[in-house]
Coordinates of C-alpha atoms in Angstrom, one line a residue:
M1 CA -35.3 110.7 83.0
F2 CA -33.2 107.8 82.3
Q3 CA -36.0 105.4 81.2
A4 CA -37.7 107.5 79.2
M5 CA -34.4 108.0 77.6
K6 CA -34.2 103.9 77.4
K7 CA -37.4 103.9 75.6
M8 CA -36.0 106.7 73.0
W9 CA -33.2 104.9 71.9
T10 CA -35.5 101.4 71.4
F11 CA -38.6 103.6 69.6
S12 CA -35.4 105.1 66.9
A13 CA -34.7 101.9 65.8
K14 CA -32.8 102.6 62.4
R15 CA -32.2 106.3 62.8
R16 CA -30.0 106.0 65.7
G17 CA -27.2 107.6 63.3
M18 CA -29.1 109.9 62.9
M19 CA -29.8 110.8 66.5
L20 CA -26.6 110.2 67.3
A21 CA -25.1 112.7 64.4
S22 CA -28.2 115.4 66.8
L23 CA -26.7 114.6 70.1
A24 CA -22.7 115.6 68.4
A25 CA -23.9 118.5 67.0
R26 CA -25.0 120.0 70.7
F27 CA -21.7 118.2 72.0
I28 CA -19.8 121.2 69.8
M29 CA -22.8 123.6 70.7
G30 CA -21.8 123.2 74.5
M31 CA -17.9 123.4 73.4
L32 CA -18.8 126.5 71.5
M33 CA -19.1 127.9 74.2
I34 CA -16.4 127.5 76.1
T35 CA -15.0 129.8 72.6
E36 CA -17.7 132.6 73.6
M37 CA -16.3 132.8 76.9
I38 CA -12.8 133.1 75.8
V39 CA -13.8 136.7 73.8
I40 CA -15.8 137.7 76.1
I41 CA -12.4 137.5 79.2
M42 CA -10.2 138.4 76.1
A43 CA -12.6 141.6 75.4
F44 CA -12.7 142.9 78.8
R45 CA -9.2 143.1 79.3
C46 CA -9.2 145.6 75.9
V47 CA -12.0 147.6 77.5
N48 CA -10.2 147.8 81.1
G49 CA -6.7 148.1 80.0
T50 CA -5.1 144.7 80.7
M51 CA -4.7 143.3 76.8
T52 CA -3.8 145.8 73.9
M53 CA -6.0 146.2 71.4
A54 CA -3.5 146.1 68.9
D55 CA -2.4 142.8 70.8
S56 CA -5.6 141.1 71.0
R57 CA -7.4 142.4 67.9
K58 CA -6.4 140.0 65.6
T59 CA -7.8 137.1 68.1
I60 CA -11.0 137.9 69.4
I61 CA -12.2 138.8 65.6
L62 CA -10.7 135.7 64.2
V63 CA -12.1 133.8 67.9
A64 CA -15.1 135.9 67.1
L65 CA -16.0 134.6 63.7
G66 CA -15.0 130.7 64.6
A67 CA -17.5 131.1 67.0
I68 CA -20.2 132.6 65.0
I69 CA -20.1 130.7 62.1
G70 CA -18.8 127.5 63.9
S71 CA -22.3 127.9 65.9
F72 CA -24.5 129.0 62.5
I73 CA -23.3 125.6 60.4
I74 CA -23.8 123.6 63.6
S75 CA -26.5 125.0 64.6
Y76 CA -28.9 124.9 61.4
F77 CA -27.0 120.7 60.1
G78 CA -28.2 120.3 64.5
T79 CA -31.4 121.4 63.9
I80 CA -32.0 119.8 60.3
K81 CA -30.8 116.1 61.8
N82 CA -33.2 116.8 64.5
I83 CA -36.7 117.2 62.4
Q84 CA -35.5 114.3 60.0
T85 CA -34.6 112.9 62.6
G86 CA -38.2 112.9 64.6
F87 CA -40.1 112.6 61.0
Y88 CA -38.4 109.2 60.0
M89 CA -38.6 107.7 63.6
A90 CA -42.9 108.5 63.1
A91 CA -42.4 107.1 60.2
D92 CA -41.2 103.9 60.5
K93 CA -43.3 104.1 63.9
R94 CA -46.1 103.8 61.9
M95 CA -45.5 101.8 59.6
S96 CA -44.6 99.5 62.4
I97 CA -48.1 99.8 63.9
A98 CA -49.5 99.5 59.8
D99 CA -47.1 96.0 60.1
T100 CA -49.2 95.3 63.0
L101 CA -51.9 95.8 62.6
K102 CA -52.1 93.7 59.2
N103 CA -51.1 90.0 61.4
V104 CA -53.1 90.8 64.7
A105 CA -56.6 88.7 65.0
L106 CA -60.1 90.5 64.1
G107 CA -61.0 90.2 67.7
F108 CA -57.7 93.4 68.5
F109 CA -60.1 95.4 67.0
N110 CA -62.8 94.8 69.0
E111 CA -61.9 95.3 72.2
Q112 CA -59.7 98.2 70.5
S113 CA -61.9 101.4 69.7
A114 CA -61.1 102.7 66.4
G115 CA -60.6 106.3 68.2
R116 CA -57.3 104.4 69.8
I117 CA -55.3 103.5 67.1
S118 CA -56.2 106.9 65.2
S119 CA -54.3 108.9 68.6
V120 CA -51.8 106.2 68.9
L121 CA -51.0 107.0 64.8
T122 CA -51.6 110.5 64.9
T123 CA -51.3 112.3 67.9
T124 CA -49.0 109.7 70.1
V125 CA -46.5 109.4 67.5
S126 CA -46.5 113.2 66.2
D127 CA -46.7 113.8 70.1
I128 CA -42.7 111.8 69.8
E129 CA -42.3 112.8 66.0
V130 CA -41.9 116.9 67.5
L131 CA -40.8 116.3 71.6
A132 CA -38.2 113.3 71.6
V133 CA -35.7 113.9 69.5
N134 CA -35.7 118.1 70.5
A135 CA -36.0 117.0 74.1
L136 CA -33.2 114.7 74.4
T137 CA -30.3 116.9 72.4
S138 CA -31.6 119.7 74.2
C139 CA -31.4 117.6 77.9
F140 CA -27.9 116.9 76.3
G141 CA -26.3 120.0 74.8
G142 CA -28.1 121.8 78.0
F143 CA -26.1 120.0 81.1
L144 CA -23.1 119.4 78.5
G145 CA -23.2 123.1 78.2
A146 CA -23.8 123.7 82.0
V147 CA -22.0 121.2 82.9
A148 CA -18.7 122.4 81.2
M149 CA -18.7 125.7 82.3
I150 CA -19.0 124.9 86.6
I151 CA -15.9 123.1 86.2
V152 CA -14.1 125.8 84.4
F153 CA -15.1 127.8 86.9
M154 CA -14.3 125.2 89.5
F155 CA -10.1 126.4 87.9
Y156 CA -11.3 129.9 87.2
E157 CA -12.6 130.6 90.2
W158 CA -13.5 127.4 92.8
H159 CA -16.1 130.0 95.1
I160 CA -17.7 130.3 92.7
G161 CA -17.7 127.3 90.8
L162 CA -19.1 125.4 94.2
T163 CA -22.4 128.0 93.9
L164 CA -23.0 127.2 90.6
L165 CA -22.6 123.3 91.5
V166 CA -25.4 123.7 94.7
G167 CA -27.6 125.7 92.4
T168 CA -28.1 122.9 89.4
I169 CA -27.9 120.3 92.4
V170 CA -31.5 122.0 93.7
Y171 CA -32.8 123.0 90.4
L172 CA -32.7 119.6 89.8
I173 CA -34.3 118.6 92.5
L174 CA -37.1 120.8 91.7
V175 CA -37.1 119.4 87.6
K176 CA -38.1 115.8 88.5
V177 CA -40.2 116.8 91.0
S178 CA -42.1 118.2 88.4
M179 CA -41.4 115.1 85.6
K180 CA -42.8 112.8 89.0
N181 CA -45.5 115.0 88.8
A182 CA -45.4 114.5 85.0
E183 CA -45.5 110.9 84.7
K184 CA -47.9 110.3 86.4
N185 CA -50.7 112.8 85.1
A186 CA -49.7 111.9 81.6
P187 CA -51.3 108.4 81.5
F188 CA -54.8 110.4 82.6
R189 CA -54.1 112.9 79.5
A190 CA -53.2 110.6 76.9
E191 CA -56.4 108.0 78.2
A192 CA -58.2 111.5 77.3
Q193 CA -57.0 112.2 74.4
Q194 CA -57.9 108.4 72.8
K195 CA -61.1 109.4 74.0
L196 CA -61.8 112.1 72.3
S197 CA -60.6 111.2 68.6
A198 CA -63.0 107.8 69.2
A199 CA -66.0 109.9 69.9
A200 CA -65.2 112.2 67.1
I201 CA -65.0 109.1 64.9
A202 CA -68.5 107.8 66.0
F203 CA -70.1 111.8 65.3
V204 CA -69.0 112.5 62.8
Q205 CA -69.5 108.4 60.4
G206 CA -73.3 108.8 62.7
I207 CA -74.0 112.7 61.3
K208 CA -76.4 111.1 59.1
V209 CA -79.0 109.5 61.7
V210 CA -78.1 113.1 64.3
K211 CA -78.9 115.0 61.3
N212 CA -82.3 112.6 60.1
F213 CA -83.6 112.6 63.9
S214 CA -82.9 115.7 64.5
C215 CA -81.4 115.4 67.4
Q216 CA -79.8 118.6 69.3
N217 CA -78.0 115.7 72.1
G218 CA -76.1 113.5 69.9
D219 CA -73.7 115.3 70.2
E220 CA -73.6 115.0 73.6
K221 CA -70.0 112.3 73.6
L222 CA -68.1 114.5 72.3
Q223 CA -69.1 117.2 74.0
D224 CA -68.1 114.9 77.3
A225 CA -64.8 113.7 76.0
I226 CA -64.0 117.3 74.3
E227 CA -64.5 118.5 78.5
S228 CA -62.3 115.6 79.6
S229 CA -59.7 116.0 77.1
R230 CA -60.1 119.4 78.8
K231 CA -59.5 118.7 82.0
G232 CA -56.6 116.6 81.7
N233 CA -54.2 118.9 80.1
I234 CA -55.3 122.1 82.2
N235 CA -55.4 119.4 84.8
M236 CA -51.5 118.2 83.3
V237 CA -50.5 122.1 83.7
D238 CA -51.9 122.1 87.4
K239 CA -50.1 119.3 88.5
T240 CA -47.1 120.6 86.8
L241 CA -47.0 124.3 87.1
F242 CA -45.8 125.1 90.6
S243 CA -42.6 123.0 91.0
Q244 CA -42.1 124.3 87.1
T245 CA -42.4 128.2 88.8
L246 CA -40.1 127.4 92.1
S247 CA -37.3 125.7 89.6
H248 CA -37.5 129.2 88.0
L249 CA -37.7 130.5 91.1
C250 CA -34.2 128.9 92.2
I251 CA -32.4 129.9 88.6
A252 CA -33.3 133.5 89.5
V253 CA -31.8 132.8 93.5
F254 CA -28.8 131.4 92.4
E255 CA -28.0 133.4 89.6
S256 CA -28.5 136.7 92.9
L257 CA -26.3 134.5 94.9
I258 CA -23.7 134.6 92.3
I259 CA -24.1 138.1 91.6
A260 CA -23.7 139.5 95.3
Q261 CA -20.9 136.9 95.8
A262 CA -18.8 138.4 92.5
V263 CA -19.7 141.8 94.4
M264 CA -18.8 140.6 98.1
M265 CA -15.3 139.5 96.6
Q266 CA -14.4 142.2 94.1
R267 CA -15.0 144.4 97.6
A268 CA -13.2 142.6 99.9
D269 CA -8.7 143.1 100.9
N270 CA -7.3 141.8 98.6
G271 CA -10.8 140.2 96.4
I272 CA -11.2 139.5 92.9
S273 CA -10.4 142.1 90.7
I274 CA -13.7 144.0 88.5
E275 CA -12.7 142.0 85.2
K276 CA -13.3 138.6 86.9
A277 CA -16.0 140.1 88.9
V278 CA -18.2 141.2 85.6
I279 CA -16.4 138.2 83.8
I280 CA -18.2 135.7 86.0
I281 CA -21.7 137.1 86.8
I282 CA -22.2 137.3 82.9
V283 CA -20.8 133.7 82.4
S284 CA -22.4 132.2 84.6
F285 CA -25.6 133.7 83.6
M286 CA -24.7 131.4 80.6
A287 CA -24.2 128.8 82.7
Y288 CA -27.9 129.0 84.0
S289 CA -29.8 130.1 80.7
S290 CA -28.0 126.9 79.4
L291 CA -28.7 124.6 82.6
H292 CA -32.7 126.7 82.2
Q293 CA -32.3 124.9 78.9
A294 CA -31.7 121.5 79.9
G295 CA -34.4 121.6 82.6
S296 CA -37.7 123.0 80.8
T297 CA -36.9 120.0 78.2
L298 CA -37.1 117.6 81.1
S299 CA -40.4 117.9 82.1
M300 CA -41.7 116.7 78.2
F301 CA -39.7 112.7 79.5
G302 CA -42.9 112.5 80.7
M303 CA -45.2 112.5 78.2
L304 CA -42.9 110.9 75.8
D305 CA -42.4 108.4 78.0
T306 CA -45.5 107.8 78.3
A307 CA -46.5 108.3 74.3
I308 CA -44.0 105.6 74.0
G309 CA -45.7 102.8 75.7
A310 CA -48.9 103.7 74.2
V311 CA -46.7 102.8 71.2
E312 CA -45.7 99.8 72.4
Q313 CA -48.6 98.1 73.9
I314 CA -49.6 98.6 70.1
E315 CA -47.0 97.2 68.7
N316 CA -46.8 94.9 71.2
T317 CA -50.7 93.3 70.2
K318 CA -50.0 89.2 69.9
Q319 CA -49.5 88.6 65.8
L320 CA -51.1 85.9 64.3
E321 CA -48.5 82.8 64.9
V322 CA -47.3 80.0 61.8
K323 CA -46.8 77.1 63.5
S324 CA -44.2 74.1 63.2
P325 CA -43.8 72.8 60.8
V326 CA -45.2 74.5 58.0
E327 CA -47.8 73.2 55.9
H328 CA -49.2 74.2 52.7
I329 CA -52.2 74.1 50.6
A330 CA -52.9 71.6 48.7
S331 CA -56.3 71.9 47.4
S332 CA -59.2 74.0 48.2
K333 CA -61.2 71.7 50.4
I334 CA -62.2 72.5 53.4
E335 CA -62.4 70.9 57.5
F336 CA -63.4 71.6 60.6
R337 CA -62.9 68.9 63.1
N338 CA -64.0 69.9 66.3
V339 CA -63.8 73.2 66.5
S340 CA -64.9 75.8 69.3
F341 CA -64.9 79.2 69.6
S342 CA -65.5 82.5 71.7
Y343 CA -65.7 86.0 71.9
G344 CA -64.8 86.3 75.4
D345 CA -66.2 84.5 77.6
N346 CA -68.9 84.1 75.1
E347 CA -68.4 80.7 72.7
V348 CA -70.5 80.4 69.9
L349 CA -69.6 78.0 68.2
H350 CA -70.0 74.4 70.7
N351 CA -67.5 72.6 68.7
V352 CA -68.6 72.1 65.2
S353 CA -67.4 69.4 62.3
A354 CA -67.7 69.8 59.2
V355 CA -66.1 68.5 55.1
I356 CA -67.1 71.3 52.2
E357 CA -65.5 69.8 49.1
P358 CA -63.9 71.4 46.2
N359 CA -65.7 73.1 43.6
T360 CA -68.6 73.0 44.9
C361 CA -71.7 75.4 46.5
T362 CA -72.0 75.6 50.2
A363 CA -74.9 77.7 51.5
V364 CA -74.4 78.2 55.4
I365 CA -77.7 78.5 56.6
G366 CA -79.8 79.5 60.2
P367 CA -81.2 82.8 61.8
S368 CA -79.2 85.3 63.2
G369 CA -76.7 85.5 65.8
S370 CA -76.5 81.8 65.1
G371 CA -72.8 81.5 64.4
K372 CA -73.2 81.6 60.3
T373 CA -70.3 84.7 60.2
T374 CA -68.5 83.3 62.8
F375 CA -68.4 80.1 60.9
C376 CA -66.9 81.5 57.6
H377 CA -65.0 83.4 59.5
L378 CA -62.3 81.2 60.8
I379 CA -61.4 80.2 57.2
P380 CA -59.5 83.1 56.7
R381 CA -58.2 82.9 60.2
F382 CA -59.7 86.4 60.7
W383 CA -60.2 84.7 65.3
E384 CA -58.1 82.2 66.9
I385 CA -59.8 78.9 67.7
D386 CA -60.3 77.5 71.4
S387 CA -59.8 73.8 70.3
G388 CA -60.3 72.8 67.1
A389 CA -58.5 72.5 63.9
V390 CA -59.9 74.0 60.7
E391 CA -57.8 72.7 57.8
V392 CA -57.3 73.8 54.0
G393 CA -56.6 71.7 51.2
G394 CA -55.2 68.9 53.6
A395 CA -52.9 71.8 55.8
N396 CA -53.7 72.7 59.3
I397 CA -54.6 76.7 58.8
E398 CA -53.1 77.4 62.0
N399 CA -49.0 76.4 59.8
V400 CA -50.1 78.5 57.2
E401 CA -47.6 81.3 56.1
I402 CA -50.7 84.0 56.4
S403 CA -49.7 85.2 53.0
E404 CA -50.3 81.9 51.5
L405 CA -53.9 81.4 53.6
A406 CA -55.4 85.1 51.9
S407 CA -53.7 83.8 48.3
N408 CA -55.8 81.2 48.7
I409 CA -59.3 83.1 49.6
S410 CA -61.6 85.7 47.9
M411 CA -63.6 87.0 50.6
V412 CA -67.1 89.6 49.3
F413 CA -68.3 91.4 52.4
Q414 CA -72.0 92.3 52.8
R415 CA -70.4 96.0 54.3
V416 CA -67.9 97.3 51.3
Y417 CA -65.1 99.4 52.0
L418 CA -63.5 101.5 49.4
F419 CA -60.1 103.1 49.4
E420 CA -59.9 106.7 48.7
D421 CA -58.0 106.0 45.2
T422 CA -58.9 105.6 42.0
V423 CA -61.5 102.7 41.0
Y424 CA -58.8 101.4 39.1
N425 CA -56.4 100.8 41.7
N426 CA -59.5 100.0 44.5
I427 CA -59.7 96.4 41.5
C428 CA -56.7 96.2 41.2
F429 CA -55.5 95.8 45.4
G430 CA -55.6 91.9 45.0
K431 CA -53.7 91.6 42.3
P432 CA -51.4 94.4 41.8
D433 CA -49.7 93.1 39.4
A434 CA -52.6 93.3 36.7
T435 CA -52.2 94.5 33.6
R436 CA -54.9 97.6 32.5
E437 CA -57.0 95.1 29.8
E438 CA -57.0 91.5 33.1
V439 CA -59.1 95.1 35.6
I440 CA -61.2 95.4 32.7
A441 CA -61.5 92.4 32.0
A442 CA -62.5 91.9 35.9
A443 CA -65.0 94.7 35.5
K444 CA -66.6 93.7 33.1
A445 CA -67.4 90.0 34.5
A446 CA -68.8 91.5 37.3
K447 CA -70.9 94.1 35.5
C448 CA -69.8 97.3 36.4
D449 CA -67.6 97.9 33.2
E450 CA -70.6 100.0 32.3
F451 CA -71.5 101.9 34.7
I452 CA -67.7 102.8 35.7
S453 CA -66.9 104.1 31.8
K454 CA -69.2 106.2 32.5
L455 CA -67.4 108.0 35.5
P456 CA -65.6 111.6 34.5
N457 CA -62.8 109.9 34.7
G458 CA -63.6 106.2 34.0
Y459 CA -61.5 104.4 35.7
D460 CA -59.1 106.8 37.4
T461 CA -62.1 108.3 38.6
L462 CA -61.5 109.0 43.0
V463 CA -63.5 107.3 45.2
E464 CA -64.8 109.2 47.6
E465 CA -64.8 108.5 51.3
N466 CA -66.5 105.4 52.4
G467 CA -67.8 105.1 48.4
N468 CA -69.8 108.0 48.7
N469 CA -69.9 108.2 45.3
F470 CA -71.6 105.3 44.6
S471 CA -74.5 103.3 44.9
G472 CA -74.6 100.6 47.5
G473 CA -74.7 97.6 44.3
E474 CA -72.0 99.8 42.2
K475 CA -69.8 99.3 45.3
Q476 CA -70.6 95.8 45.7
R477 CA -69.7 95.1 41.7
I478 CA -66.7 96.8 43.0
S479 CA -65.6 94.5 45.1
I480 CA -66.3 92.0 43.1
A481 CA -64.5 92.7 40.7
R482 CA -61.5 93.0 43.0
A483 CA -61.7 89.4 43.8
I484 CA -62.8 88.2 40.7
L485 CA -59.1 89.8 39.5
K486 CA -57.5 88.0 42.4
D487 CA -58.6 84.8 41.0
A488 CA -58.6 82.5 44.4
P489 CA -59.9 78.7 44.4
I490 CA -61.7 80.1 48.0
V491 CA -64.8 82.2 47.9
I492 CA -66.6 83.3 50.7
L493 CA -69.6 85.3 50.0
D494 CA -70.3 87.1 53.4
E495 CA -73.9 87.6 53.1
A496 CA -73.5 90.3 49.6
T497 CA -77.0 90.9 48.6
S498 CA -79.0 90.6 51.4
A499 CA -79.2 94.5 51.8
L500 CA -79.8 95.0 48.1
D501 CA -83.0 96.4 45.8
P502 CA -84.2 93.4 43.6
E503 CA -82.6 95.3 40.8
N504 CA -78.9 94.5 41.9
E505 CA -80.0 91.8 43.8
K506 CA -79.6 91.0 39.8
E507 CA -76.7 91.7 39.1
I508 CA -74.6 91.1 41.5
L509 CA -75.4 87.3 41.1
E510 CA -74.7 87.8 37.8
A511 CA -71.1 89.2 38.2
V512 CA -71.6 86.4 41.4
D513 CA -71.8 83.2 39.3
E514 CA -69.2 85.1 36.6
L515 CA -66.7 84.7 40.4
T516 CA -67.6 81.4 41.6
K517 CA -66.7 79.4 38.1
N518 CA -64.5 76.3 38.9
K519 CA -64.6 78.0 42.7
T520 CA -64.7 76.2 46.2
V521 CA -68.2 79.1 47.3
I522 CA -69.0 79.2 50.9
M523 CA -71.8 81.6 51.5
I524 CA -73.9 82.7 54.4
A525 CA -77.6 82.6 52.7
H526 CA -80.7 84.7 53.5
R527 CA -82.8 84.6 49.9
M528 CA -83.8 81.7 47.9
N529 CA -81.4 83.0 44.5
T530 CA -78.9 83.5 46.7
L531 CA -79.6 79.3 46.7
K532 CA -80.1 78.6 43.1
N533 CA -76.7 76.7 43.0
A534 CA -76.4 75.7 46.8
D535 CA -75.4 71.9 45.9
H536 CA -74.5 72.3 50.2
I537 CA -76.0 72.8 52.8
I538 CA -74.5 74.3 56.4
A539 CA -77.6 74.9 59.2
I540 CA -75.8 76.2 62.4
E541 CA -77.9 76.8 65.3
N542 CA -77.0 78.7 67.9
G543 CA -73.5 77.9 67.2
N544 CA -73.8 74.0 66.7
I545 CA -74.4 73.0 62.9
V546 CA -77.6 71.0 63.2
Q547 CA -77.9 70.0 59.5
D548 CA -75.2 69.3 57.0
G549 CA -75.8 68.0 53.9
T550 CA -77.3 68.1 49.4
P551 CA -80.6 69.9 49.3
Q552 CA -82.1 66.6 47.9
Q553 CA -81.8 65.4 50.9
L554 CA -82.8 68.5 53.6
I555 CA -85.6 69.3 51.2
G556 CA -86.9 65.5 52.7
E557 CA -86.0 66.3 56.9
E558 CA -88.0 68.1 59.0
G559 CA -86.0 71.0 59.9
I560 CA -84.5 74.6 59.4
Y561 CA -83.7 74.0 55.3
R562 CA -87.0 73.0 55.3
R563 CA -88.8 76.0 57.0
F564 CA -86.2 78.2 55.7
M565 CA -87.5 77.2 51.4
N566 CA -91.1 77.2 52.4
E567 CA -90.9 81.0 54.5
R568 CA -89.0 82.3 51.6
K569 CA -91.6 80.1 49.1
K570 CA -94.8 81.6 51.5
A571 CA -93.1 85.3 50.7
A572 CA -92.8 85.0 47.2
E573 CA -95.9 84.9 47.0
W574 CA -97.1 87.8 48.5
T575 CA -98.4 90.2 46.3
V576 CA -99.4 94.6 47.6
R577 CA -103.4 95.0 46.8

């Protein structure tokens, strides 16, 4: 429990002041229980005649009103603070995770499913948002109220105080067993939830394929994940229910013992008064009610501990660190020095070296799976290399601030991602302070102003999920407009035209020509059209650079480039009869 509380305290970060305010409200509520006890005693004395109504009326009314008004104000304030603290904590943590994910290598996203990250950002953080502060304050306030009652009883009637104390200890032992069961089984439940999120995302993303092929079993993984989640939730309840039921029984048993004890003490020779017996019974019920309030939240700490651990695991993901001394990019020259890189145990680039001069267009060619994309993705430091060095503008990219490296490189990917925002905001994503005139000029240069202007709301038209209201060519041109607006000195084209029809390819190649003016360009090439402006060729095969030179040099040599050109020329001569 204390470990979970420590984690929650760390988790709350800059919202600790709000959490302390919530705890303070619970503390005051606990103290008000003593006031309620005083009112009960005074009211009973009025009933049995040991105190006159005239003497006590004013006092009872004032104390009762004070307790009622105080309870209302403190309860309202405490509830508001609980809710605010949970919401603010969750928002802070989601932003923290987003910042973390922006600074990790892309390899992390190959190892961690989208479902797991989605589950942590939604379900896991939401559990903490709803449960954490409420569990902590309820536990604190409940125990405080119970302890206050026990202390009062030790002075008021120590026999009853001792019974209350023993009952509290037994109850806490049973609750601890329930907590251990929850802690033991919470990770399995959390894993099932993460698998469910991953399966749901995969099912939705692949629904077109499932429907197209009329696949009756296309949702098997989703069904398995749902079943696993169901079993995880039921197992959690099953493992904790027995000890929880015993703890409830413990409260009932000790409440009955106190009733019996109060009756016997009242009936005994020289026993306590009826007034005292009734007060003992009423207040003991209040004490155990407060204790049960605290104990019922303790079982949540196991789930919270697991939830916070899942968040911390993502937050503690290794970040891309900038090594000392910090270096700065002086030009757009790119150099690979004996670079090796592996995906796990699979080395895909083997000791490669190459130089890409400023203001040149370099085409990277080679068979599928040869390492072309990996080669290009190492330039913006999407992954950490195993050995060697990649330099941009004379600076080792490991010594360059991530923001500086990113500002010097624009990338146009084969698979374009558009945000669910306006077309305008999608274009100016790389340059948020751009004027509307600059955005429109970039769109015109990318050959997309014409179709954007015809949209219902022009540039203010909302992009649907995954850009579904645009064709592949339109999305590609919007992404090129984004890159043109950014105006970075280095442009990497990651198979930007490989999946497009000839008409779209023509438009996009014209947009690419505009994008790459006076830039250092690296492009992965699959078609002859993308090679027309190349003045430098790098041919990669099986993770090795097998050819490196100008088109004029390599066309005269036996190798990948000449085979590539000959095959494309033959393909261009094909006709349909």
